[in-house]
Amino acid sequence: MVEYSNIDIKDLACFVCQLLKDNEIDAVLVGGACVSIYSQNRYQSYDLDFATYEELKHIEKVLDKIGFKKLQAI
Protein backbone atom coordinates (compact mmCIF):
# COMPACT_ATOMS: atom_id res chain seq x y z
CA MET A 1 0.00 0.00 0.00
CA VAL A 2 1.28 3.47 -0.86
CA GLU A 3 1.81 5.95 1.99
CA TYR A 4 -0.07 8.99 0.66
CA SER A 5 0.76 11.28 3.59
CA ASN A 6 4.30 11.71 2.25
CA ILE A 7 3.25 12.81 -1.26
CA ASP A 8 2.88 16.53 -1.92
CA ILE A 9 -0.52 17.69 -3.12
CA LYS A 10 0.60 18.33 -6.71
CA ASP A 11 2.09 14.86 -7.13
CA LEU A 12 -0.94 13.23 -5.52
CA ALA A 13 -3.30 15.20 -7.78
CA CYS A 14 -1.31 14.12 -10.85
CA PHE A 15 -1.30 10.49 -9.68
CA VAL A 16 -5.08 10.42 -9.09
CA CYS A 17 -5.80 12.31 -12.32
CA GLN A 18 -3.71 9.83 -14.33
CA LEU A 19 -5.37 6.88 -12.61
CA LEU A 20 -8.80 8.25 -13.49
CA LYS A 21 -7.70 8.93 -17.07
CA ASP A 22 -6.28 5.40 -17.40
CA ASN A 23 -9.73 4.14 -16.41
CA GLU A 24 -11.49 6.34 -18.99
CA ILE A 25 -12.78 8.83 -16.43
CA ASP A 26 -12.53 12.47 -17.47
CA ALA A 27 -12.01 14.63 -14.39
CA VAL A 28 -10.67 18.11 -13.70
CA LEU A 29 -8.98 19.20 -10.49
CA VAL A 30 -10.84 22.17 -8.96
CA GLY A 31 -10.98 24.06 -5.69
CA GLY A 32 -8.42 24.68 -3.00
CA ALA A 33 -5.86 22.19 -4.29
CA CYS A 34 -5.53 24.29 -7.44
CA VAL A 35 -4.81 27.35 -5.29
CA SER A 36 -2.19 25.39 -3.31
CA ILE A 37 -0.47 24.19 -6.47
CA TYR A 38 -0.44 27.54 -8.27
CA SER A 39 0.63 29.50 -5.17
CA GLN A 40 3.51 27.10 -4.38
CA ASN A 41 1.64 26.12 -1.18
CA ARG A 42 1.30 29.69 0.06
CA TYR A 43 -2.33 28.76 0.63
CA GLN A 44 -2.86 25.22 1.88
CA SER A 45 -5.55 22.77 0.93
CA TYR A 46 -5.71 19.32 2.45
CA ASP A 47 -7.98 17.61 -0.04
CA LEU A 48 -8.44 17.06 -3.76
CA ASP A 49 -11.68 18.05 -5.43
CA PHE A 50 -12.39 16.78 -8.93
CA ALA A 51 -15.27 17.76 -11.20
CA THR A 52 -16.56 15.00 -13.48
CA TYR A 53 -19.68 13.71 -15.20
CA GLU A 54 -18.79 10.10 -14.34
CA GLU A 55 -20.99 8.07 -12.03
CA LEU A 56 -19.76 7.91 -8.45
CA LYS A 57 -19.89 4.10 -8.36
CA HIS A 58 -17.36 3.93 -11.24
CA ILE A 59 -15.02 6.41 -9.55
CA GLU A 60 -15.26 4.56 -6.23
CA LYS A 61 -14.23 1.28 -7.89
CA VAL A 62 -11.13 2.90 -9.37
CA LEU A 63 -10.10 4.72 -6.19
CA ASP A 64 -10.74 1.62 -4.08
CA LYS A 65 -7.94 -0.12 -6.03
CA ILE A 66 -5.43 2.29 -4.47
CA GLY A 67 -6.87 2.23 -0.97
CA PHE A 68 -9.11 5.30 -1.07
CA LYS A 69 -12.43 4.91 0.72
CA LYS A 70 -15.55 7.03 0.76
CA LEU A 71 -16.02 8.73 4.13
CA GLN A 72 -19.30 8.08 5.82
CA ALA A 73 -21.19 10.98 7.36
CA ILE A 74 -21.24 10.99 11.13
XYZ file of N, CA and C in Angstrom:
222
model
N 0.842 -1.177 0.000
C 0.000 0.000 0.000
C 0.889 1.242 0.000
N 0.534 2.215 -0.768
C 1.284 3.466 -0.859
C 0.976 4.333 0.354
N 1.988 5.014 0.884
C 1.808 5.950 1.994
C 1.569 7.334 1.391
N 0.304 7.743 1.326
C -0.068 8.988 0.665
C 0.266 10.226 1.475
N 0.490 10.107 2.763
C 0.759 11.283 3.591
C 2.108 11.918 3.260
N 2.979 11.192 2.590
C 4.302 11.714 2.247
C 4.389 12.274 0.834
N 3.279 12.301 0.115
C 3.248 12.807 -1.259
C 2.717 14.233 -1.231
N 3.407 15.162 -1.925
C 2.878 16.526 -1.920
C 1.596 16.579 -2.767
N 0.820 17.615 -2.544
C -0.524 17.686 -3.115
C -0.504 17.680 -4.649
N 0.504 18.303 -5.245
C 0.597 18.328 -6.706
C 0.846 16.926 -7.259
N 1.783 16.216 -6.663
C 2.090 14.861 -7.127
C 0.905 13.919 -6.912
N 0.219 14.070 -5.779
C -0.945 13.235 -5.517
C -2.064 13.540 -6.519
N -2.280 14.811 -6.800
C -3.299 15.195 -7.779
C -2.975 14.616 -9.156
N -1.724 14.681 -9.555
C -1.307 14.117 -10.848
C -1.499 12.604 -10.869
N -1.154 11.943 -9.781
C -1.305 10.493 -9.675
C -2.772 10.085 -9.813
N -3.644 10.754 -9.048
C -5.078 10.424 -9.089
C -5.659 10.762 -10.451
N -5.294 11.905 -11.008
C -5.798 12.305 -12.320
C -5.405 11.290 -13.391
N -4.169 10.825 -13.356
C -3.715 9.833 -14.334
C -4.438 8.504 -14.144
N -4.635 8.116 -12.901
C -5.370 6.883 -12.611
C -6.785 6.960 -13.178
N -7.446 8.076 -12.945
C -8.800 8.248 -13.490
C -8.775 8.208 -15.014
N -7.824 8.907 -15.612
C -7.697 8.931 -17.074
C -7.449 7.525 -17.623
N -6.581 6.767 -16.967
C -6.279 5.399 -17.398
C -7.515 4.499 -17.353
N -8.494 4.897 -16.534
C -9.735 4.141 -16.412
C -10.892 4.823 -17.135
N -10.530 5.662 -18.109
C -11.487 6.342 -18.993
C -12.477 7.228 -18.243
N -11.984 7.878 -17.186
C -12.782 8.834 -16.430
C -12.183 10.216 -16.658
N -12.967 11.089 -17.277
C -12.533 12.472 -17.466
C -12.850 13.244 -16.193
N -11.828 13.860 -15.612
C -12.007 14.626 -14.385
C -11.049 15.808 -14.393
N -11.479 16.897 -13.769
C -10.671 18.113 -13.702
C -10.492 18.483 -12.237
N -9.259 18.753 -11.849
C -8.983 19.202 -10.492
C -9.515 20.622 -10.322
N -10.256 20.846 -9.244
C -10.836 22.166 -8.958
C -10.626 22.497 -7.486
N -10.947 23.700 -7.103
C -10.975 24.056 -5.695
C -9.635 24.420 -5.096
N -9.569 24.241 -3.780
C -8.421 24.681 -2.999
C -7.103 24.059 -3.400
N -7.109 22.826 -3.864
C -5.857 22.185 -4.285
C -5.224 22.946 -5.447
N -6.056 23.475 -6.333
C -5.530 24.287 -7.444
C -4.822 25.523 -6.906
N -5.415 26.165 -5.908
C -4.808 27.348 -5.294
C -3.481 26.964 -4.650
N -3.444 25.843 -3.940
C -2.194 25.388 -3.314
C -1.104 25.175 -4.353
N -1.450 24.496 -5.430
C -0.468 24.186 -6.469
C 0.049 25.454 -7.132
N -0.844 26.337 -7.529
C -0.440 27.541 -8.269
C 0.173 28.612 -7.380
N 0.006 28.520 -6.074
C 0.626 29.497 -5.168
C 1.866 28.920 -4.487
N 2.356 27.787 -4.980
C 3.508 27.096 -4.382
C 3.272 26.883 -2.880
N 2.063 26.451 -2.541
C 1.644 26.117 -1.178
C 1.583 27.317 -0.231
N 1.500 28.517 -0.800
C 1.303 29.693 0.064
C -0.046 29.590 0.765
N -1.010 29.049 0.067
C -2.327 28.760 0.632
C -2.486 27.249 0.624
N -2.805 26.669 1.760
C -2.856 25.217 1.884
C -4.266 24.659 1.731
N -4.336 23.568 1.015
C -5.547 22.772 0.934
C -5.153 21.363 1.325
N -6.045 20.653 1.962
C -5.710 19.317 2.448
C -6.591 18.248 1.819
N -7.183 18.599 0.673
C -7.980 17.609 -0.042
C -7.901 17.881 -1.536
N -8.374 16.931 -2.300
C -8.440 17.064 -3.757
C -9.902 17.014 -4.166
N -10.318 18.011 -4.918
C -11.677 18.046 -5.434
C -11.604 17.926 -6.951
N -12.337 16.969 -7.487
C -12.392 16.778 -8.928
C -13.821 16.970 -9.409
N -13.970 17.630 -10.545
C -15.272 17.762 -11.198
C -15.309 16.748 -12.338
N -16.424 16.020 -12.447
C -16.562 14.997 -13.475
C -18.039 14.712 -13.720
N -18.324 14.153 -14.887
C -19.675 13.707 -15.201
C -19.849 12.216 -14.925
N -18.767 11.556 -14.546
C -18.792 10.102 -14.338
C -19.634 9.742 -13.118
N -20.219 8.557 -13.164
C -20.994 8.067 -12.027
C -20.074 7.756 -10.853
N -20.544 8.098 -9.662
C -19.756 7.914 -8.453
C -19.344 6.457 -8.255
N -20.219 5.516 -8.570
C -19.888 4.104 -8.356
C -18.682 3.677 -9.203
N -18.510 4.244 -10.383
C -17.362 3.933 -11.237
C -16.086 4.527 -10.634
N -16.176 5.750 -10.173
C -15.017 6.407 -9.551
C -14.607 5.664 -8.288
N -15.569 5.289 -7.474
C -15.263 4.558 -6.230
C -14.528 3.261 -6.509
N -14.916 2.535 -7.544
C -14.233 1.275 -7.887
C -12.768 1.526 -8.217
N -12.506 2.579 -8.969
C -11.130 2.896 -9.372
C -10.304 3.320 -8.157
N -10.847 4.224 -7.347
C -10.103 4.719 -6.192
C -9.931 3.658 -5.112
N -10.853 2.724 -5.038
C -10.742 1.615 -4.081
C -9.497 0.773 -4.369
N -9.124 0.663 -5.632
C -7.944 -0.123 -6.027
C -6.662 0.400 -5.381
N -6.637 1.706 -5.057
C -5.430 2.285 -4.469
C -5.627 2.631 -2.991
N -6.680 2.084 -2.398
C -6.872 2.227 -0.967
C -7.696 3.412 -0.513
N -8.269 4.169 -1.451
C -9.106 5.299 -1.073
C -10.500 4.784 -0.759
N -11.093 5.315 0.294
C -12.425 4.910 0.722
C -13.308 6.135 0.866
N -14.579 5.966 0.584
C -15.554 7.035 0.759
C -15.805 7.212 2.254
N -15.715 8.455 2.718
C -16.017 8.735 4.127
C -17.499 8.704 4.343
N -17.894 8.121 5.452
C -19.296 8.077 5.816
C -19.608 9.266 6.716
N -20.772 9.858 6.522
C -21.194 10.979 7.364
C -21.406 10.497 8.790
N -21.086 11.350 9.709
C -21.240 10.991 11.131
C -22.669 11.223 11.566
